């Protein structure tokens, strides 16, 4: 176990996420410094800590080694559940430099590392030690890792509990041991991979014929490019001008328990879920401020914009998410419930997770046919003023929007210069504005909500499990309609193209016979839902 020095403890107690030392400007470099913080300057030519060459001594607060955790190629079924696409060679892994942080405190990261990782690990006892707190200040840093997450918190203080019986949707993570602060005026780029599940060697039980694993325990599994095993806070500085760009081969920003975003500008491009908090029935993703933009590019064949295995609570900020354009995934997805209390939200996808409640109006649009990503969708009030405008990044059939600017009245919906028309239904949703009904009329006779939109009977916190397509042995993915895609052949956004839609662009068929209208009336009557389709 790594030791925590008395000096480091004193520094940790003196600093918090919102006050990580006083920021000052130096006359020589005009770059910000932080009192009491260690400055880590990354470079392929050599890493320094407070101006001195980094140590290779494992007892140091910061040291480097070539010991990255990754999924090794050619190991067989008793090693882990990864496919050939998840494997990496030892030579590729050895090319990565791991910057280890082993003691509490504040660390300022700047510079560039073309093959490396920043790994925080305060020892096995840190989880129960409220002093085991680390804050990483991103101050113009660029880290690329091709075999694992580029930034990972292993062991720090865990402020939450994994007890499903006492789990709640409103959590306070201010005491969490994993903290990230995006420095004002900086652009920070994190490009990362993932680690497929690796088994504990002595935990594997094989079937009688020895051809498959029937039981095992996890040693490693890290799905996100920016990953924490413990609850994590992400924030910006006072001006909120710092930018964090995450480019993820698999998932983007992950926490195994809770994740709270308080500020900063976070842009995520991911092959799978943009954000994932993955403790079943417990995890809470909370967004209090900042600007969060997520584009799931479809490289893995699936992916929600935000996926919480517990709750998703949006209290403020701006949240723009686009799920994978060719899979049945949602812009915002939560197993226990979604609550919108404030901020501006535009979430697009091809699956609807209902909004369970909150204090702010919201509207859900469902389209007959897939709408083309990259085209502005505008909601206008009767006098022509714009109530909201959004440009979903990917093709979609559902659009969830929420804004404090949504009030009672008549609206029209536009896609570019084309006015959209639709019929209206309504589903439950505490705290939302009333459902869209043309001129206040009831839904057309014989109206039925499309399959999957009706809240489940019984306990409102229960959700039917979603079945995501799993990779075949050859790495391809078979979608629910039988279409087979090869993620390795799909181009990412920087190549200037999107993968073709496997279903030819058709959306839910249950809406095709509905009557349509071009005017929609918001009334303060319970839940919200609008089924909107392109005008004929």
Coordinates of C-alpha atoms in Angstrom, one line a residue:
X1 CA 0.0 0.0 0.0
X2 CA 1.3 3.5 -0.9
X3 CA 1.9 5.7 2.1
X4 CA 0.1 9.1 2.5
X5 CA 2.5 11.6 4.1
X6 CA 1.4 14.1 6.8
X7 CA 2.4 17.0 4.6
X8 CA 0.2 15.7 1.7
X9 CA -2.7 15.2 4.1
X10 CA -2.4 18.8 5.3
X11 CA -2.4 20.0 1.7
X12 CA -5.4 17.9 0.9
X13 CA -7.3 19.2 3.9
X14 CA -6.5 22.8 2.9
X15 CA -7.9 22.4 -0.7
X16 CA -11.2 21.6 -2.2
X17 CA -12.7 21.3 -5.7
X18 CA -13.9 24.9 -5.6
X19 CA -10.8 26.3 -3.9
X20 CA -7.8 24.4 -5.1
X21 CA -5.3 27.1 -4.0
X22 CA -5.2 30.7 -5.2
X23 CA -4.6 31.2 -8.9
X24 CA -1.9 33.8 -9.7
X25 CA -0.1 35.0 -12.8
X26 CA 3.7 34.9 -13.0
X27 CA 5.5 37.7 -14.7
X28 CA 7.9 35.4 -16.5
X29 CA 5.5 33.1 -18.3
X30 CA 2.1 34.7 -17.8
X31 CA 0.8 31.2 -17.1
X32 CA -1.4 30.5 -14.1
X33 CA 0.1 28.8 -11.1
X34 CA -1.7 27.3 -8.1
X35 CA -0.3 27.7 -4.6
X36 CA 0.4 24.4 -2.9
X37 CA -0.2 22.4 -6.1
X38 CA 2.3 20.2 -7.9
X39 CA 2.9 21.2 -11.5
X40 CA 3.3 18.2 -13.9
X41 CA 4.5 19.1 -17.4
X42 CA 4.1 16.3 -19.9
X43 CA 6.3 15.8 -22.9
X44 CA 7.5 12.9 -25.0
X45 CA 11.0 14.2 -24.4
X46 CA 10.8 14.0 -20.7
X47 CA 8.3 14.7 -17.9
X48 CA 8.9 17.2 -15.1
X49 CA 7.3 17.8 -11.7
X50 CA 7.7 21.3 -10.3
X51 CA 10.5 21.8 -12.8
X52 CA 12.5 18.7 -11.9
X53 CA 12.7 15.4 -13.8
X54 CA 10.0 13.0 -12.7
X55 CA 11.0 10.2 -10.4
X56 CA 10.9 6.5 -11.2
X57 CA 10.7 5.6 -7.5
X58 CA 7.3 4.0 -6.6
X59 CA 7.4 5.7 -3.2
X60 CA 7.3 9.2 -4.8
X61 CA 4.1 11.3 -4.9
X62 CA 4.5 11.3 -8.7
X63 CA 6.5 8.7 -10.7
X64 CA 6.5 7.2 -14.1
X65 CA 6.7 3.6 -15.3
X66 CA 5.8 1.5 -18.4
X67 CA 3.2 -0.6 -16.6
X68 CA -0.1 0.3 -18.1
X69 CA -3.1 -2.0 -17.5
X70 CA -4.4 -3.3 -20.9
X71 CA -5.9 -6.3 -22.6
X72 CA -3.1 -8.5 -23.9
X73 CA -3.5 -10.4 -27.2
X74 CA -3.6 -14.1 -27.6
X75 CA -4.5 -15.2 -24.0
X76 CA -7.5 -17.5 -24.5
X77 CA -10.9 -17.8 -22.8
X78 CA -9.6 -18.0 -19.2
X79 CA -7.9 -14.5 -19.5
X80 CA -11.0 -12.4 -20.1
X81 CA -14.1 -11.8 -22.2
X82 CA -12.5 -9.5 -24.8
X83 CA -12.6 -10.2 -28.5
X84 CA -9.8 -9.8 -31.0
X85 CA -10.8 -6.2 -31.5
X86 CA -10.1 -5.5 -27.8
X87 CA -6.6 -6.9 -27.8
X88 CA -3.3 -5.1 -27.9
X89 CA 0.3 -6.3 -28.2
X90 CA 2.8 -6.0 -25.4
X91 CA 5.0 -3.8 -27.7
X92 CA 2.1 -1.3 -28.2
X93 CA 1.5 -1.2 -24.4
X94 CA 5.2 -0.7 -23.6
X95 CA 5.2 2.4 -25.7
X96 CA 3.0 4.1 -23.2
X97 CA 4.3 6.0 -20.2
X98 CA 2.2 5.9 -17.1
X99 CA 2.3 9.0 -14.8
X100 CA 1.4 7.6 -11.4
X101 CA 0.0 9.9 -8.7
X102 CA 0.2 8.2 -5.3
X103 CA -0.5 10.9 -2.7
X104 CA -3.4 13.3 -1.9
X105 CA -3.3 16.9 -3.2
X106 CA -3.7 19.1 -6.2
X107 CA -1.8 18.4 -9.4
X108 CA -1.7 20.8 -12.4
X109 CA -1.4 19.0 -15.7
X110 CA -0.1 20.7 -18.8
X111 CA 1.9 19.7 -21.9
X112 CA 1.5 16.8 -24.3
X113 CA 2.0 13.0 -24.1
X114 CA 1.4 11.1 -27.4
X115 CA 1.4 7.7 -25.8
X116 CA 0.6 7.7 -22.1
X117 CA -1.8 7.7 -19.2
X118 CA -2.3 9.6 -16.0
X119 CA -3.2 7.1 -13.2
X120 CA -4.3 8.1 -9.7
X121 CA -4.0 5.4 -7.0
X122 CA -3.7 6.2 -3.3
X123 CA -3.7 2.6 -2.2
X124 CA -6.3 0.0 -1.3
X125 CA -7.3 1.7 2.0
X126 CA -8.0 5.0 0.3
X127 CA -11.7 4.2 -0.5
X128 CA -12.6 4.6 3.2
X129 CA -10.2 7.5 4.0
X130 CA -11.9 11.0 3.6
X131 CA -8.5 12.5 3.3
X132 CA -7.6 10.5 0.2
X133 CA -8.6 13.2 -2.2
X134 CA -6.9 14.3 -5.5
X135 CA -7.8 17.2 -7.7
X136 CA -6.4 17.2 -11.3
X137 CA -6.3 20.7 -12.8
X138 CA -6.3 20.5 -16.6
X139 CA -4.3 23.4 -17.7
X140 CA -3.7 22.9 -21.4
X141 CA -3.0 19.2 -21.5
X142 CA -3.1 16.7 -24.4
X143 CA -2.9 13.0 -23.7
X144 CA -3.4 10.1 -26.1
X145 CA -3.7 6.5 -25.0
X146 CA -4.4 3.7 -27.6
X147 CA -4.7 0.7 -25.2
X148 CA -6.6 2.0 -22.1
X149 CA -8.2 5.1 -20.6
X150 CA -6.0 8.2 -20.9
X151 CA -6.9 9.3 -17.4
X152 CA -8.0 7.0 -14.7
X153 CA -8.7 7.2 -10.9
X154 CA -8.2 3.8 -9.3
X155 CA -8.3 4.2 -5.5
X156 CA -9.3 7.4 -3.8
X157 CA -12.0 8.2 -1.2
X158 CA -15.5 7.0 -2.1
X159 CA -18.1 9.3 -0.6
X160 CA -21.1 7.2 -1.8
X161 CA -22.5 3.8 -1.1
X162 CA -23.4 0.9 -3.4
X163 CA -26.4 -0.1 -1.2
X164 CA -29.4 -0.4 -3.6
X165 CA -31.9 -0.4 -0.7
X166 CA -30.9 3.1 0.4
X167 CA -30.0 4.6 -3.0
X168 CA -31.5 7.9 -3.9
X169 CA -31.5 10.2 -6.9
X170 CA -30.2 13.3 -5.1
X171 CA -26.5 12.8 -4.0
X172 CA -23.8 15.1 -2.7
X173 CA -20.5 14.3 -4.2
X174 CA -18.6 17.3 -2.9
X175 CA -16.4 15.1 -0.7
X176 CA -15.5 12.7 -3.5
X177 CA -11.9 11.7 -3.8
X178 CA -11.7 12.1 -7.6
X179 CA -11.9 15.7 -8.8
X180 CA -11.2 17.4 -12.1
X181 CA -11.0 21.1 -12.7
X182 CA -10.8 22.6 -16.2
X183 CA -8.7 25.8 -16.1
X184 CA -10.1 28.9 -17.5
X185 CA -8.9 29.8 -21.0
X186 CA -7.4 26.4 -21.7
X187 CA -8.2 23.7 -24.2
X188 CA -7.5 20.1 -23.0
X189 CA -7.6 17.0 -25.3
X190 CA -8.0 13.5 -23.9
X191 CA -8.0 10.7 -26.5
X192 CA -8.4 7.3 -25.0
X193 CA -9.3 3.7 -25.4
X194 CA -10.6 1.1 -23.0
X195 CA -9.8 -2.2 -21.2
X196 CA -12.2 -5.1 -21.8
X197 CA -13.0 -7.3 -18.8
X198 CA -10.0 -9.3 -17.5
X199 CA -10.7 -12.1 -15.0
X200 CA -9.1 -12.7 -11.7
X201 CA -6.9 -15.7 -12.5
X202 CA -8.1 -17.9 -9.5
X203 CA -11.8 -17.1 -10.1
X204 CA -12.4 -18.7 -13.4
X205 CA -14.7 -21.7 -13.6
X206 CA -15.1 -23.5 -16.9
X207 CA -17.9 -25.6 -18.3
X208 CA -17.5 -29.4 -18.1
X209 CA -16.2 -29.6 -21.6
X210 CA -13.8 -26.6 -21.0
X211 CA -15.1 -24.6 -23.9
X212 CA -16.6 -21.6 -22.0
X213 CA -16.4 -19.6 -18.8
X214 CA -19.4 -20.2 -16.5
X215 CA -18.3 -18.1 -13.5
X216 CA -15.6 -15.5 -12.9
X217 CA -14.7 -12.4 -11.0
X218 CA -13.5 -9.1 -12.5
X219 CA -9.9 -8.0 -12.1
X220 CA -10.0 -5.1 -14.6
X221 CA -12.6 -3.5 -16.8
X222 CA -12.5 0.2 -17.8
X223 CA -14.8 1.2 -20.6
X224 CA -14.2 5.0 -20.8
X225 CA -11.4 7.2 -22.2
X226 CA -11.7 9.3 -19.0
X227 CA -12.5 6.9 -16.2
X228 CA -13.0 6.7 -12.4
X229 CA -13.6 3.7 -10.2
X230 CA -14.9 6.1 -7.5
X231 CA -17.4 8.9 -7.5
X232 CA -16.0 11.9 -9.5
X233 CA -16.6 15.7 -9.8
X234 CA -15.9 17.7 -12.9
X235 CA -15.9 21.5 -12.8
X236 CA -14.7 24.6 -14.5
X237 CA -13.1 27.7 -12.9
X238 CA -14.8 30.9 -12.1
X239 CA -15.2 32.2 -15.7
X240 CA -16.2 28.7 -17.0
X241 CA -14.1 29.2 -20.2
X242 CA -12.0 26.0 -20.0
X243 CA -12.6 23.3 -22.6
X244 CA -12.3 19.5 -22.2
X245 CA -12.4 17.5 -25.4
X246 CA -12.7 13.7 -25.0
X247 CA -12.3 11.5 -28.0
X248 CA -13.1 8.0 -27.1
X249 CA -12.7 4.7 -28.9
X250 CA -15.4 3.2 -26.8
X251 CA -17.2 5.2 -24.0
X252 CA -16.3 8.7 -23.1
X253 CA -16.5 9.9 -19.5
X254 CA -17.3 7.1 -17.0
X255 CA -17.6 6.6 -13.2
X256 CA -18.4 3.3 -11.5
X257 CA -20.6 5.1 -9.0
X258 CA -21.6 8.8 -9.2
X259 CA -20.6 11.5 -11.6
X260 CA -21.3 15.2 -11.0
X261 CA -20.6 17.9 -13.7
X262 CA -20.6 21.4 -12.2
X263 CA -19.1 23.5 -14.9
X264 CA -16.7 23.9 -17.8
X265 CA -17.2 23.1 -21.5
X266 CA -17.1 19.3 -22.0
X267 CA -17.2 17.9 -25.6
X268 CA -17.3 14.2 -26.0
X269 CA -17.1 12.2 -29.2
X270 CA -17.4 8.5 -28.5
X271 CA -17.8 5.1 -30.1
X272 CA -20.3 4.0 -27.5
X273 CA -22.0 5.8 -24.6
X274 CA -20.8 9.4 -24.2
X275 CA -21.2 9.3 -20.4
X276 CA -21.8 6.1 -18.4
X277 CA -22.3 5.7 -14.6
X278 CA -22.6 2.0 -14.1
X279 CA -23.5 0.8 -10.7
X280 CA -26.9 -0.8 -11.3
X281 CA -29.8 0.8 -9.3
X282 CA -27.4 3.2 -7.5
X283 CA -25.3 5.5 -9.8
X284 CA -26.4 9.1 -10.2
X285 CA -25.3 11.3 -13.1
X286 CA -25.9 14.9 -11.9
X287 CA -25.4 18.0 -14.2
X288 CA -25.5 21.3 -12.3
X289 CA -23.8 23.6 -14.8
X290 CA -21.4 24.1 -17.7
X291 CA -21.9 23.0 -21.3
X292 CA -22.0 19.4 -22.2
X293 CA -22.0 18.3 -25.9
X294 CA -22.0 14.6 -26.8
X295 CA -21.8 13.0 -30.2
X296 CA -21.9 9.1 -30.3
X297 CA -20.3 8.5 -33.7
X298 CA -21.5 4.9 -34.1
X299 CA -18.1 3.3 -34.2
X300 CA -19.2 0.4 -32.0
X301 CA -22.7 0.1 -33.6
X302 CA -24.5 1.5 -30.5
X303 CA -24.4 4.0 -27.7
X304 CA -26.6 6.4 -25.6
X305 CA -25.6 10.0 -25.2
X306 CA -25.8 9.7 -21.4
X307 CA -26.4 6.3 -19.8
X308 CA -27.0 6.1 -16.1
X309 CA -27.6 2.7 -14.5
X310 CA -29.3 4.6 -11.7
X311 CA -30.6 8.1 -12.1
X312 CA -30.0 11.1 -14.3
X313 CA -30.7 14.5 -12.7
X314 CA -30.2 17.7 -14.7
X315 CA -30.3 20.9 -12.6
X316 CA -28.7 23.4 -14.8
X317 CA -26.2 24.1 -17.6
X318 CA -26.6 23.1 -21.3
X319 CA -26.9 19.5 -22.3
X320 CA -26.7 18.6 -26.0
X321 CA -26.5 14.9 -26.7
X322 CA -26.8 12.8 -29.8
X323 CA -27.1 9.0 -29.5
X324 CA -25.8 6.6 -32.2
X325 CA -27.6 7.3 -35.4
X326 CA -28.2 3.7 -36.5
X327 CA -29.1 1.9 -33.3
X328 CA -32.0 1.9 -30.8
X329 CA -30.4 4.1 -28.2
X330 CA -31.4 7.3 -26.5
X331 CA -30.0 10.8 -26.2
X332 CA -30.5 10.5 -22.4
X333 CA -31.1 7.1 -20.8
X334 CA -31.5 6.1 -17.2
X335 CA -32.6 2.9 -15.5
X336 CA -34.2 4.5 -12.4
X337 CA -35.4 7.7 -13.8
X338 CA -34.7 11.0 -15.6
X339 CA -35.4 14.3 -13.8
X340 CA -35.0 17.7 -15.4
X341 CA -35.1 20.6 -12.9
X342 CA -33.3 23.3 -14.9
X343 CA -30.9 24.1 -17.7
X344 CA -31.3 23.7 -21.5
X345 CA -31.6 20.2 -22.8
X346 CA -31.7 18.8 -26.4
X347 CA -31.3 15.0 -26.5
X348 CA -31.7 13.1 -29.8
X349 CA -31.8 9.3 -30.5
X350 CA -33.8 6.4 -31.7
X351 CA -35.1 5.2 -28.3
X352 CA -37.2 7.1 -25.8
X353 CA -36.6 6.8 -22.0
X354 CA -39.5 8.7 -20.4
X355 CA -38.9 11.7 -18.3
X356 CA -40.0 10.9 -14.8
X357 CA -40.2 14.4 -13.5
X358 CA -38.5 17.6 -12.4
X359 CA -39.4 21.2 -12.0
X360 CA -38.9 22.4 -15.6
X361 CA -41.1 22.1 -18.7
X362 CA -40.0 19.5 -21.2
X363 CA -41.3 18.2 -24.6
X364 CA -40.7 14.9 -26.4
X365 CA -41.1 14.7 -30.2
X366 CA -41.4 11.3 -32.0
X367 CA -41.0 11.2 -35.7
X368 CA -42.5 8.8 -38.3
X369 CA -39.2 8.7 -40.2
X370 CA -35.7 9.2 -39.2
X371 CA -34.7 12.8 -39.3
X372 CA -31.4 13.7 -40.8
X373 CA -28.6 14.8 -38.4
X374 CA -26.8 18.1 -39.0
X375 CA -30.1 20.0 -39.7
X376 CA -31.4 22.6 -37.4
X377 CA -34.7 21.9 -35.7
X378 CA -36.4 25.1 -34.5
X379 CA -39.4 25.6 -32.2
X380 CA -41.2 28.9 -32.8
X381 CA -43.9 30.6 -30.8
X382 CA -47.0 32.0 -32.5
X383 CA -45.5 35.4 -32.9
X384 CA -42.5 33.9 -34.7
X385 CA -40.0 34.2 -31.9
X386 CA -37.6 31.2 -31.5
X387 CA -38.3 29.3 -28.3
X388 CA -35.4 26.9 -29.0
X389 CA -33.1 25.7 -31.8
X390 CA -31.1 22.5 -31.9
X391 CA -29.0 20.7 -34.4
X392 CA -28.8 17.0 -33.6
X393 CA -25.4 15.6 -34.7
X394 CA -26.8 12.2 -35.8
X395 CA -29.9 10.8 -37.5
X396 CA -32.8 10.5 -34.9
X397 CA -36.4 9.6 -34.4
X398 CA -36.9 11.1 -30.9
X399 CA -36.0 14.5 -29.7
X400 CA -36.3 15.6 -26.0
X401 CA -36.1 19.3 -25.4
X402 CA -36.3 21.3 -22.1
X403 CA -35.8 24.9 -21.4
X404 CA -36.9 27.6 -18.9
X405 CA -38.2 29.5 -22.0
X406 CA -40.9 26.9 -22.7
X407 CA -44.3 28.4 -21.6
X408 CA -47.9 27.8 -22.4
X409 CA -48.9 28.8 -25.9
X410 CA -49.1 27.7 -29.6
X411 CA -45.9 26.7 -31.4
X412 CA -44.7 25.5 -34.7
X413 CA -41.8 23.1 -35.4
X414 CA -39.3 23.5 -38.3
X415 CA -36.5 21.5 -39.7
X416 CA -34.4 24.0 -41.6
X417 CA -36.9 25.8 -43.8
X418 CA -39.5 22.9 -43.7
X419 CA -42.4 23.2 -41.3
X420 CA -43.1 19.9 -39.6
X421 CA -46.5 18.5 -38.9
X422 CA -47.7 15.9 -36.4
X423 CA -50.3 14.3 -34.3
X424 CA -50.2 14.5 -30.5
X425 CA -50.4 12.0 -27.7
X426 CA -49.5 12.3 -24.1
X427 CA -47.6 10.2 -21.5
X428 CA -47.1 10.8 -17.8
X429 CA -44.3 13.0 -16.7
X430 CA -44.3 14.9 -13.4
X431 CA -43.3 18.5 -13.7
X432 CA -43.5 18.7 -17.4
X433 CA -45.6 21.1 -19.5
X434 CA -48.8 19.7 -20.9
X435 CA -48.9 17.5 -24.0
X436 CA -49.1 18.9 -27.5
X437 CA -52.7 18.7 -28.8
X438 CA -53.6 20.4 -32.0
X439 CA -55.9 23.3 -31.1
X440 CA -56.6 21.7 -27.7
X441 CA -58.3 18.7 -29.3
X442 CA -58.1 15.2 -27.9
X443 CA -55.8 12.7 -29.7
X444 CA -57.4 11.2 -32.9
X445 CA -59.7 8.3 -32.4
X446 CA -57.9 5.0 -32.4
X447 CA -54.6 6.7 -31.4
X448 CA -52.1 4.3 -29.8
X449 CA -48.7 5.3 -28.4
X450 CA -45.8 3.7 -30.3
X451 CA -44.5 0.5 -28.7
X452 CA -42.0 1.2 -25.9
X453 CA -43.3 4.6 -25.0
X454 CA -45.9 3.5 -22.4
X455 CA -44.5 3.6 -18.9
X456 CA -44.2 0.1 -17.3
X457 CA -46.9 -1.0 -15.0
X458 CA -46.3 -1.4 -11.3
X459 CA -43.3 0.2 -9.7
X460 CA -42.5 3.4 -11.6
X461 CA -38.8 3.0 -10.9
X462 CA -38.6 -0.3 -12.8
X463 CA -37.5 -0.3 -16.4
X464 CA -37.5 -3.1 -18.9
X465 CA -34.0 -4.1 -19.7
X466 CA -32.6 -2.9 -23.0
X467 CA -30.8 -5.5 -25.1
X468 CA -27.8 -4.1 -26.9
X469 CA -26.2 -5.9 -29.8
X470 CA -23.1 -7.8 -28.8
X471 CA -20.0 -8.3 -31.0
X472 CA -19.8 -11.6 -32.9
X473 CA -16.7 -13.7 -32.8
X474 CA -15.3 -12.0 -35.9
X475 CA -15.9 -8.6 -34.4
X476 CA -19.0 -7.7 -36.5
X477 CA -22.3 -6.7 -34.9
X478 CA -25.7 -8.0 -35.8
X479 CA -28.4 -5.4 -35.3
X480 CA -32.0 -6.4 -34.2
X481 CA -33.2 -6.3 -37.8
X482 CA -30.6 -8.8 -38.9
X483 CA -28.3 -6.3 -40.5
X484 CA -24.6 -7.1 -39.9
X485 CA -22.1 -4.2 -39.6
X486 CA -18.3 -4.1 -39.2
X487 CA -17.3 -1.3 -36.9
X488 CA -13.8 -1.4 -38.2
X489 CA -15.0 -0.3 -41.6
X490 CA -17.1 2.6 -40.2
X491 CA -15.6 6.1 -40.6
X492 CA -15.4 8.4 -37.7
X493 CA -16.6 12.1 -37.8
X494 CA -13.2 13.4 -38.7
X495 CA -13.3 11.5 -41.9
X496 CA -16.3 13.6 -42.9
X497 CA -18.9 10.9 -43.2
X498 CA -21.5 9.1 -41.1
X499 CA -22.2 5.4 -41.3
X500 CA -25.2 4.5 -43.4
X501 CA -28.4 3.7 -41.6
X502 CA -29.0 0.0 -41.7
X503 CA -32.8 0.3 -41.9
X504 CA -32.8 2.6 -44.9
X505 CA -33.9 5.6 -42.8
X506 CA -37.3 4.4 -41.7
X507 CA -38.4 5.2 -38.2
X508 CA -41.3 3.8 -36.0
X509 CA -44.2 2.7 -38.2
X510 CA -46.9 3.1 -35.5
X511 CA -47.3 6.8 -36.3
X512 CA -47.9 6.6 -40.0
X513 CA -51.7 6.6 -39.8
X514 CA -52.0 9.5 -37.3
X515 CA -53.7 12.8 -38.2
X516 CA -51.2 15.7 -38.3
X517 CA -51.3 19.4 -37.5
X518 CA -48.8 22.2 -37.9
X519 CA -49.8 24.0 -34.8
X520 CA -49.1 22.6 -31.3
X521 CA -50.6 23.9 -28.1
X522 CA -48.7 23.7 -24.8
X523 CA -51.0 23.6 -21.8
X524 CA -50.2 23.1 -18.1
X525 CA -51.9 19.7 -17.8
X526 CA -49.7 16.9 -16.5
X527 CA -47.2 15.1 -18.8
X528 CA -45.7 15.9 -22.1
X529 CA -45.4 14.1 -25.4
X530 CA -45.5 15.1 -29.0
X531 CA -45.5 12.8 -32.1
X532 CA -44.2 15.0 -34.9
X533 CA -43.5 13.9 -38.4
X534 CA -42.3 15.7 -41.5
X535 CA -45.0 17.4 -43.6
X536 CA -46.2 15.4 -46.6

